[in-house]
XYZ file of C-alpha atoms in Angstrom:
604
model
C -58.548 -55.487 -16.394
C -61.330 -52.968 -16.705
C -63.772 -51.182 -14.487
C -66.926 -49.509 -15.697
C -66.733 -45.694 -15.562
C -68.516 -43.976 -12.737
C -71.599 -41.852 -13.454
C -70.654 -38.685 -15.322
C -71.419 -36.127 -12.626
C -67.885 -35.198 -11.603
C -67.714 -31.840 -13.369
C -71.201 -30.661 -12.375
C -71.824 -27.120 -11.189
C -73.135 -28.263 -7.803
C -70.039 -30.347 -7.099
C -67.764 -27.422 -7.934
C -69.890 -25.036 -5.889
C -69.257 -27.098 -2.768
C -65.552 -26.284 -3.026
C -65.930 -22.596 -2.074
C -69.447 -22.123 -0.653
C -68.527 -19.045 1.406
C -67.087 -17.188 -1.581
C -70.050 -18.102 -3.777
C -72.463 -17.045 -1.024
C -70.661 -13.705 -0.750
C -70.825 -13.350 -4.521
C -74.528 -14.150 -4.454
C -75.103 -11.565 -1.729
C -73.123 -8.926 -3.624
C -75.048 -9.606 -6.835
C -78.325 -9.564 -4.952
C -77.365 -6.390 -3.071
C -76.401 -4.651 -6.291
C -79.651 -5.693 -7.953
C -81.759 -4.564 -4.973
C -79.959 -1.205 -4.879
C -80.582 -0.798 -8.614
C -84.281 -1.628 -8.112
C -84.678 0.744 -5.157
C -83.041 3.658 -6.976
C -85.901 4.390 -9.468
C -88.467 4.501 -6.637
C -86.256 6.842 -4.587
C -85.559 8.969 -7.652
C -89.265 9.241 -8.493
C -90.133 10.215 -4.927
C -87.374 12.857 -4.956
C -88.583 14.283 -8.286
C -92.105 14.589 -6.894
C -90.696 16.431 -3.881
C -88.866 18.909 -6.122
C -91.905 19.506 -8.326
C -94.168 20.190 -5.338
C -92.198 23.407 -4.695
C -91.464 22.679 -1.041
C -88.048 22.576 0.596
C -85.290 20.682 -1.158
C -85.694 16.952 -0.332
C -82.163 16.464 0.899
C -83.033 13.129 2.450
C -84.236 11.831 -0.933
C -81.140 13.118 -2.686
C -78.936 11.499 -0.041
C -80.822 8.220 -0.416
C -80.298 8.285 -4.195
C -76.575 8.909 -3.670
C -76.310 6.087 -1.136
C -78.139 3.665 -3.429
C -75.875 4.629 -6.338
C -72.760 4.059 -4.252
C -74.154 0.799 -2.898
C -74.891 -0.484 -6.395
C -71.361 0.424 -7.524
C -69.748 -1.117 -4.441
C -71.712 -4.341 -4.663
C -70.893 -4.684 -8.374
C -67.197 -4.122 -7.690
C -67.238 -6.703 -4.896
C -68.994 -9.209 -7.152
C -66.357 -8.654 -9.852
C -63.462 -9.253 -7.441
C -65.071 -12.299 -5.836
C -66.051 -13.737 -9.192
C -62.545 -13.459 -10.624
C -60.765 -14.914 -7.596
C -63.257 -17.732 -7.111
C -63.138 -18.689 -10.782
C -59.342 -18.904 -10.570
C -59.537 -21.158 -7.498
C -62.172 -23.410 -9.051
C -60.169 -23.644 -12.262
C -57.066 -24.695 -10.327
C -59.088 -27.288 -8.414
C -60.739 -28.696 -11.535
C -57.437 -28.895 -13.402
C -55.778 -30.643 -10.476
C -58.646 -33.098 -10.058
C -58.864 -33.869 -13.774
C -55.103 -34.322 -14.094
C -55.025 -36.563 -11.024
C -57.840 -38.635 -12.482
C -55.978 -39.070 -15.756
C -52.766 -40.048 -13.977
C -54.576 -42.507 -11.707
C -56.170 -44.357 -14.621
C -54.579 -47.049 -16.717
C -52.508 -45.187 -19.336
C -54.171 -46.740 -22.369
C -57.530 -45.590 -21.012
C -56.267 -42.101 -20.221
C -54.484 -41.738 -23.544
C -57.510 -42.843 -25.526
C -57.990 -39.092 -25.923
C -55.356 -37.712 -28.355
C -52.570 -35.827 -26.612
C -53.363 -32.438 -28.162
C -57.055 -32.759 -27.366
C -56.173 -33.871 -23.831
C -54.015 -30.758 -23.378
C -56.841 -28.524 -24.586
C -59.285 -30.147 -22.185
C -56.918 -29.796 -19.220
C -56.325 -26.103 -19.943
C -59.011 -24.173 -21.815
C -61.920 -26.530 -21.097
C -61.312 -26.603 -17.356
C -61.334 -22.800 -17.259
C -64.650 -22.690 -19.137
C -66.253 -25.395 -17.001
C -65.026 -23.906 -13.712
C -66.691 -20.581 -14.513
C -70.175 -22.126 -14.234
C -70.743 -21.750 -10.443
C -69.553 -18.142 -10.465
C -71.655 -17.333 -13.506
C -74.686 -18.971 -11.915
C -74.176 -17.132 -8.619
C -73.714 -13.822 -10.389
C -76.621 -14.394 -12.754
C -79.073 -13.619 -9.951
C -78.764 -9.965 -10.872
C -79.651 -10.760 -14.480
C -82.839 -12.510 -13.338
C -83.716 -10.303 -10.388
C -83.465 -7.017 -12.263
C -86.087 -7.708 -14.958
C -88.425 -9.478 -12.518
C -88.070 -6.710 -9.930
C -88.496 -4.059 -12.598
C -91.759 -5.610 -13.816
C -92.932 -5.785 -10.198
C -92.047 -2.094 -9.793
C -94.063 -1.251 -12.882
C -97.069 -3.089 -11.443
C -96.774 -1.191 -8.186
C -96.629 2.135 -10.039
C -99.357 1.382 -12.536
C -100.722 -2.002 -13.737
C -101.513 -0.611 -17.196
C -97.898 0.414 -17.732
C -96.757 -3.040 -16.629
C -99.293 -4.677 -18.961
C -97.862 -2.691 -21.864
C -94.429 -4.116 -21.153
C -95.729 -7.675 -20.791
C -97.150 -7.538 -24.305
C -93.614 -7.932 -25.640
C -92.371 -10.330 -22.932
C -93.030 -13.546 -24.959
C -90.848 -12.240 -27.772
C -88.128 -11.447 -25.236
C -88.273 -14.963 -23.768
C -88.133 -16.532 -27.237
C -85.093 -14.403 -28.054
C -83.274 -15.587 -24.924
C -84.128 -19.250 -25.573
C -82.895 -19.152 -29.173
C -79.749 -17.306 -28.174
C -78.857 -19.837 -25.474
C -79.423 -22.893 -27.673
C -77.503 -21.569 -30.659
C -74.650 -20.314 -28.505
C -74.248 -23.746 -26.909
C -74.139 -25.493 -30.292
C -71.669 -23.036 -31.789
C -69.449 -23.155 -28.700
C -69.297 -26.954 -28.715
C -68.371 -27.045 -32.418
C -65.706 -24.376 -31.853
C -64.166 -26.377 -29.007
C -64.063 -29.538 -31.136
C -62.238 -27.715 -33.926
C -59.744 -26.320 -31.411
C -59.069 -29.839 -30.132
C -58.333 -31.125 -33.641
C -55.786 -28.352 -34.228
C -54.175 -28.960 -30.831
C -53.893 -32.684 -31.525
C -52.304 -32.208 -34.948
C -49.887 -29.610 -33.625
C -48.800 -31.938 -30.815
C -48.237 -34.743 -33.304
C -46.101 -32.486 -35.491
C -44.014 -31.229 -32.567
C -43.443 -34.755 -31.332
C -42.266 -35.878 -34.761
C -40.393 -32.685 -35.659
C -37.142 -34.513 -36.418
C -38.833 -36.898 -38.814
C -40.716 -34.069 -40.520
C -37.504 -32.108 -40.922
C -35.601 -35.075 -42.293
C -38.391 -36.004 -44.711
C -38.813 -32.351 -45.790
C -42.569 -32.514 -45.279
C -42.846 -29.322 -43.235
C -45.068 -27.530 -45.752
C -47.453 -30.472 -45.892
C -47.621 -30.679 -42.096
C -48.207 -26.925 -41.944
C -51.217 -27.294 -44.224
C -52.486 -30.336 -42.316
C -52.319 -28.570 -38.959
C -54.017 -25.424 -40.204
C -56.625 -27.166 -42.351
C -59.270 -27.099 -39.540
C -58.831 -23.317 -39.253
C -61.527 -22.932 -41.905
C -64.025 -24.828 -39.776
C -62.825 -22.970 -36.678
C -63.411 -19.654 -38.422
C -66.873 -20.799 -39.533
C -67.816 -21.730 -35.972
C -66.398 -18.462 -34.676
C -68.369 -16.479 -37.245
C -71.452 -18.496 -36.346
C -70.956 -17.582 -32.680
C -70.676 -13.903 -33.479
C -73.632 -14.199 -35.867
C -75.716 -15.560 -33.005
C -74.609 -12.656 -30.819
C -75.174 -10.206 -33.646
C -78.674 -11.438 -34.389
C -79.570 -11.385 -30.719
C -78.192 -7.866 -30.432
C -80.004 -6.752 -33.591
C -83.288 -8.268 -32.554
C -82.979 -6.832 -29.070
C -82.029 -3.452 -30.561
C -85.327 -3.534 -32.420
C -87.490 -5.102 -29.735
C -86.261 -3.270 -26.657
C -86.752 0.320 -27.902
C -90.237 -0.619 -29.061
C -91.006 -1.943 -25.568
C -89.566 1.193 -24.009
C -91.574 3.378 -26.379
C -94.733 1.442 -25.608
C -94.188 1.713 -21.838
C -93.463 5.448 -22.037
C -96.463 6.034 -24.300
C -98.823 4.277 -21.919
C -97.159 6.014 -18.969
C -97.602 9.394 -20.677
C -101.272 8.705 -21.267
C -101.704 7.675 -17.633
C -99.885 10.851 -16.555
C -102.209 12.934 -18.751
C -105.169 11.143 -17.174
C -103.856 11.991 -13.698
C -103.474 8.342 -12.684
C -99.735 8.725 -12.006
C -97.427 11.623 -11.245
C -94.247 12.879 -12.897
C -92.112 11.021 -10.376
C -93.994 7.834 -11.138
C -93.340 8.308 -14.844
C -89.628 8.830 -14.162
C -89.556 5.669 -12.022
C -91.517 3.722 -14.644
C -89.068 4.735 -17.364
C -86.168 3.552 -15.223
C -87.907 0.269 -14.415
C -88.653 -0.284 -18.077
C -84.976 0.249 -18.882
C -84.003 -2.322 -16.247
C -86.622 -4.768 -17.472
C -85.436 -4.656 -21.082
C -81.722 -4.575 -20.197
C -81.048 -8.236 -20.971
C -77.361 -7.768 -21.782
C -76.191 -9.194 -18.451
C -78.649 -12.067 -18.712
C -77.696 -12.994 -22.266
C -74.017 -12.843 -21.312
C -74.612 -15.155 -18.353
C -76.632 -17.571 -20.471
C -73.898 -17.628 -23.110
C -71.222 -18.281 -20.469
C -73.292 -21.072 -18.922
C -73.769 -22.628 -22.351
C -69.998 -22.608 -22.958
C -69.393 -24.032 -19.489
C -71.855 -26.824 -20.110
C -70.213 -27.716 -23.430
C -66.767 -27.706 -21.786
C -67.994 -29.849 -18.885
C -69.222 -32.489 -21.337
C -65.686 -32.825 -22.727
C -64.244 -33.216 -19.201
C -66.699 -35.872 -18.022
C -64.957 -38.737 -19.912
C -61.721 -37.818 -18.106
C -63.273 -37.326 -14.688
C -65.064 -40.668 -14.907
C -61.974 -42.691 -15.820
C -61.724 -45.725 -13.597
C -58.612 -45.711 -11.403
C -56.224 -48.614 -11.499
C -57.847 -51.403 -9.462
C -55.853 -52.801 -6.575
C -56.324 -54.568 -3.249
C -54.203 -52.176 -1.218
C -51.282 -54.576 -0.942
C -47.644 -53.587 -1.135
C -44.534 -55.394 -2.350
C -42.976 -57.865 0.018
C -40.360 -56.084 2.144
C -36.799 -56.667 1.041
C -37.765 -58.607 -2.063
C -35.035 -59.143 -4.689
C -37.262 -58.113 -7.628
C -38.358 -61.584 -8.769
C -40.565 -60.955 -11.835
C -43.022 -63.525 -13.119
C -45.374 -63.536 -16.118
C -48.153 -66.112 -16.059
C -49.884 -66.589 -19.422
C -50.019 -62.843 -20.015
C -51.951 -61.556 -23.008
C -52.595 -58.024 -24.245
C -54.748 -57.027 -27.192
C -55.164 -53.706 -28.917
C -58.520 -52.205 -27.923
C -61.280 -52.801 -30.446
C -60.808 -53.431 -34.132
C -58.856 -51.399 -36.647
C -60.933 -48.304 -35.874
C -60.038 -48.530 -32.193
C -63.678 -48.744 -31.093
C -64.823 -51.038 -28.302
C -65.817 -54.498 -29.408
C -68.951 -54.758 -27.315
C -68.349 -58.390 -26.435
C -70.251 -59.664 -23.394
C -66.993 -60.857 -21.801
C -65.560 -57.351 -22.037
C -62.378 -58.552 -23.758
C -61.043 -56.630 -26.736
C -61.053 -58.271 -30.127
C -58.258 -56.189 -31.639
C -54.813 -57.236 -32.781
C -52.944 -59.355 -30.201
C -49.921 -57.486 -28.849
C -48.802 -60.178 -26.420
C -50.053 -63.758 -26.361
C -49.568 -66.396 -23.637
C -46.306 -64.987 -22.295
C -45.054 -67.243 -19.526
C -41.709 -66.196 -18.064
C -39.752 -65.979 -14.828
C -36.980 -63.424 -14.235
C -34.972 -64.202 -11.075
C -34.417 -61.287 -8.760
C -31.251 -59.274 -9.301
C -30.660 -60.548 -12.850
C -30.888 -58.791 -16.198
C -33.236 -59.643 -19.058
C -32.782 -58.338 -22.593
C -36.010 -58.197 -24.622
C -35.334 -58.473 -28.347
C -37.401 -58.831 -31.478
C -38.277 -57.116 -34.712
C -40.245 -53.892 -34.751
C -43.834 -54.561 -33.677
C -43.009 -57.781 -31.875
C -44.331 -56.459 -28.532
C -41.128 -55.407 -26.760
C -42.423 -52.053 -25.461
C -45.748 -53.645 -24.536
C -43.873 -56.250 -22.503
C -41.934 -53.483 -20.732
C -45.126 -51.545 -20.024
C -46.835 -54.617 -18.556
C -43.773 -55.450 -16.445
C -44.004 -52.099 -14.647
C -47.791 -51.818 -14.681
C -47.971 -48.969 -17.116
C -50.386 -51.328 -18.816
C -52.605 -54.058 -17.374
C -52.809 -57.352 -19.244
C -56.153 -58.482 -20.591
C -55.369 -62.046 -19.571
C -52.940 -63.594 -17.158
C -51.048 -62.171 -14.188
C -47.755 -60.397 -13.552
C -46.161 -60.858 -10.124
C -43.338 -59.033 -8.398
C -41.773 -61.052 -5.606
C -44.866 -63.229 -5.513
C -47.412 -60.398 -5.247
C -49.651 -59.630 -8.271
C -49.032 -56.132 -9.616
C -52.771 -55.589 -9.873
C -53.137 -56.187 -6.128
C -50.553 -53.574 -5.161
C -51.421 -50.022 -4.226
C -49.898 -47.882 -7.035
C -48.505 -45.494 -4.416
C -46.531 -48.405 -2.909
C -45.601 -49.968 -6.236
C -44.199 -46.910 -8.007
C -41.177 -46.407 -5.716
C -40.151 -49.991 -6.449
C -39.970 -49.566 -10.242
C -37.754 -47.149 -12.185
C -38.230 -46.469 -15.887
C -36.078 -44.943 -18.631
C -37.285 -44.320 -22.186
C -35.880 -43.640 -25.630
C -37.326 -40.122 -25.623
C -37.979 -39.285 -21.977
C -40.204 -36.476 -20.822
C -38.179 -33.950 -18.814
C -40.340 -32.417 -16.073
C -38.984 -29.790 -13.740
C -37.572 -26.298 -14.115
C -33.853 -27.048 -13.998
C -31.610 -29.957 -14.897
C -31.371 -30.916 -11.226
C -35.162 -30.794 -10.868
C -35.486 -33.173 -13.804
C -33.151 -35.782 -12.341
C -34.630 -35.416 -8.841
C -38.202 -35.806 -10.130
C -39.821 -39.113 -9.216
C -41.789 -41.004 -6.538
C -39.669 -39.024 -4.087
C -37.441 -35.996 -4.607
C -33.850 -37.190 -4.747
C -31.357 -35.180 -2.716
C -28.525 -33.262 -4.466
C -25.927 -35.911 -3.634
C -28.064 -38.680 -5.147
C -28.727 -36.503 -8.211
C -25.028 -36.034 -8.888
C -24.188 -39.686 -8.275
C -26.946 -40.715 -10.701
C -25.704 -38.230 -13.300
C -22.207 -39.671 -13.067
C -23.561 -43.206 -13.466
C -25.500 -42.144 -16.565
C -22.448 -40.277 -17.934
C -24.454 -37.031 -17.873
C -22.237 -35.199 -15.398
C -19.786 -34.145 -18.118
C -22.146 -32.246 -20.389
C -24.100 -30.860 -17.408
C -20.889 -29.263 -16.186
C -20.578 -27.428 -19.515
C -24.016 -25.843 -19.204
C -24.175 -22.155 -18.195
C -25.249 -22.834 -14.599
C -24.476 -26.539 -14.305
C -27.220 -28.442 -12.512
C -29.100 -25.170 -11.910
C -29.419 -24.468 -15.640
C -33.052 -24.013 -16.692
C -34.126 -26.653 -19.192
C -35.207 -23.879 -21.564
C -31.564 -22.738 -21.687
C -30.123 -26.225 -22.117
C -30.064 -27.334 -25.755
C -29.936 -31.110 -25.522
C -29.269 -33.744 -28.128
C -31.240 -36.960 -28.214
C -28.456 -38.832 -26.452
C -28.165 -36.182 -23.741
C -31.914 -36.343 -23.114
C -31.608 -40.116 -22.794
C -28.785 -39.726 -20.265
C -30.924 -37.372 -18.172
C -33.715 -39.952 -18.286
C -31.281 -42.652 -17.216
C -29.972 -40.437 -14.426
C -33.508 -39.904 -13.186
C -34.036 -43.679 -13.082
C -30.713 -44.218 -11.297
C -31.589 -41.520 -8.727
C -34.703 -43.468 -7.682
C -33.461 -47.028 -7.227
C -36.043 -49.730 -6.671
C -36.102 -53.468 -7.021
C -36.983 -53.299 -10.734
C -35.393 -51.130 -13.448
C -36.954 -51.101 -16.918
C -35.135 -49.532 -19.883
C -37.382 -49.190 -22.937
C -34.820 -48.592 -25.686
C -33.209 -46.048 -23.364
C -29.673 -46.642 -24.720
C -30.383 -46.195 -28.427
C -29.051 -42.616 -28.590
C -25.778 -43.263 -26.774
C -22.414 -43.568 -28.452
C -20.415 -46.741 -27.974
C -18.148 -45.411 -25.208
C -21.010 -43.856 -23.221
C -23.095 -47.010 -23.605
C -20.191 -49.080 -22.268
C -19.944 -46.960 -19.117
C -23.733 -46.966 -18.592
C -23.787 -50.755 -18.912
C -21.088 -51.009 -16.280
C -23.305 -48.917 -13.991
C -26.164 -51.306 -14.741
C -23.999 -54.323 -14.031
C -23.084 -52.869 -10.642
C -26.760 -53.220 -9.703
C -26.638 -56.986 -10.205
C -28.069 -58.843 -7.236
C -29.768 -55.698 -5.923
C -32.019 -54.794 -8.819
C -33.750 -56.705 -11.595
C -33.105 -55.064 -14.979
C -35.412 -55.448 -17.982
C -33.780 -53.935 -21.074
C -35.622 -53.543 -24.369
C -32.639 -54.044 -26.657
C -31.985 -53.197 -30.292
C -28.224 -53.527 -30.121
C -26.304 -56.749 -30.112
C -24.175 -55.591 -27.178
C -27.261 -55.195 -24.978
C -28.331 -58.770 -25.543
C -24.803 -60.113 -25.180
C -24.295 -58.604 -21.710
C -27.679 -59.699 -20.308
C -28.027 -62.745 -18.090
C -30.908 -63.920 -20.209
C -32.624 -62.950 -23.465
C -36.350 -62.955 -24.222
C -36.937 -63.246 -27.975
C -40.407 -62.041 -29.003
C -42.043 -62.530 -32.362
C -45.549 -61.252 -33.162
C -46.311 -60.934 -29.452
C -45.316 -64.492 -28.634
C -42.244 -65.887 -26.928
C -40.079 -67.334 -29.675
C -37.317 -68.407 -27.308
C -35.565 -67.564 -24.042
C -32.059 -68.269 -22.852
C -28.519 -66.934 -22.791
C -27.461 -64.915 -25.800
C -24.699 -67.382 -26.657
C -27.189 -70.227 -27.051
C -29.688 -68.219 -29.096
C -26.952 -66.897 -31.387
C -26.736 -70.311 -33.014
C -30.159 -69.664 -34.584
C -29.768 -67.716 -37.866
C -33.217 -66.186 -37.459
C -32.149 -64.792 -34.094
C -29.080 -63.246 -35.709
C -31.325 -61.756 -38.394
C -33.266 -59.860 -35.719
C -30.292 -57.604 -35.076
C -29.615 -57.001 -38.767
C -33.249 -55.917 -39.149
C -33.103 -53.651 -36.116
C -29.899 -51.998 -37.326
C -31.472 -51.313 -40.706
C -34.574 -49.853 -39.085
C -32.475 -47.658 -36.799
C -30.527 -46.319 -39.767
C -33.770 -45.660 -41.641
C -35.148 -43.785 -38.630
C -32.118 -41.504 -38.614
C -32.788 -40.571 -42.253
C -36.480 -39.943 -41.620
C -37.744 -42.926 -43.594
C -39.654 -44.242 -40.577
C -40.927 -42.551 -37.421
C -38.360 -42.038 -34.636
C -38.451 -44.077 -31.404
C -41.522 -43.643 -29.316
C -41.703 -41.132 -26.500
C -42.240 -41.992 -22.867
C -45.909 -41.002 -23.182
C -46.385 -43.018 -26.379
C -44.822 -46.055 -24.759
C -47.350 -45.798 -21.986
């Protein structure tokens, strides 16, 4: 089920500016005040110089005015710096929160269409760059006002002096235009190279065990760092753009200053202007050619624009569609699949198919699955690798929407339920669970609601995690960074988190694969105790998992090969072969011959 993305305007500067209008207005006023003080200072200085040259009394009022204007310029600039920094931080936090919420609200396969490493880079560095745009734009008024006001000041002093400056103005404008365009291109290329490195690094970290077992660390090291050459090229190109702009301005600006001073000197010799006017004209010329602040603002805006373009696909993700319904109160967890089909998006390259019906034409992952799981019972999902077991589990809990058919929970379609009402009813555990939170207790308590300490400890005991937690330095208060965990211990924490948030449906996606036989036996007893109160869907690779289930779903190439009690299916030699294949694959995974089990994020 798909929705067309909304128009890509979510990360625009105007939308962000509406978040903190008062702060941006204050920043604008500070920048404007600083620029006006800087523009008034040359006129006051020239008038004071004339007063000193005339030989009269010391113009204390003029000197005081110059001091006040200097202090005002400094104070306004300091205020603009403080406001700009704080407002940028607030806008960055808002944009990160909004982008992350948008990603989490979308269907996972849409959100994770962006590689994990690239997604991380966009949610961190890119949001900071994009959020700086309103502040940069508000503060850029000084960069525009100073040269325009300076040229106006030159005209008021002497039109001929201003005309001399305007002779070089077209070259100055061309320099700014070229600088902005080239900076934007170089910045976008640099960000793309960063995303590639981040994606490859995330892949390597996620598969660290496999890389270590296969002894391919050196090759992965080279693969991750291979884009550094392109990154360095883009970085050098960025600095080359800055260097050329600085070199050209270093040549152009002194020539403009020299021209203005030469014409001003001639006008002074002719008696058209006074010494104070010449001093003011020199200061105005310096302000007019001082494009450093303007070029910096243009460069920052160019980077912000490039970053915003990378965020727009995330901010325009369509949220999961629903009709605002909730599960039936007190339902037993009756799960029903009606002709459910799921296909991999696009063809082998993963690109959209462009069909008028909007349906993907990729490899079928599930095909015409029709199944009923009575409430309170357990279902073991078995099949060879690639048969669609994890896809079935994802569809059962609406981590994935089917392309065809309907999934119902207690008679209500999952797609009609408000996700906020559905999530508390479904608990998940994965082979390699993500462990959010600061401490071990935070991790177990994390979920649709924060479990209380008593529920956390009861869940840990049910998952047989209480024993090793007690051996940690601070028990449940041990920071995760100080808790070296094996794969089985991580699985037990994931199971404990699922047990601490009981709903009407519990889905275990290979969440028992890392447990030893004794621990698995105790965890299965805890699962059996939930019979009648909770429907359990268990993606199983072990024979014991299928044997203890009320019913077994046997998948093959995304289709239902058979369903029924394990004892009945065991008579089929091909069914027995499934477990021999899975055991061989599990042993191969331990030696690094094949990738390890998928993570919680990958399963989604």
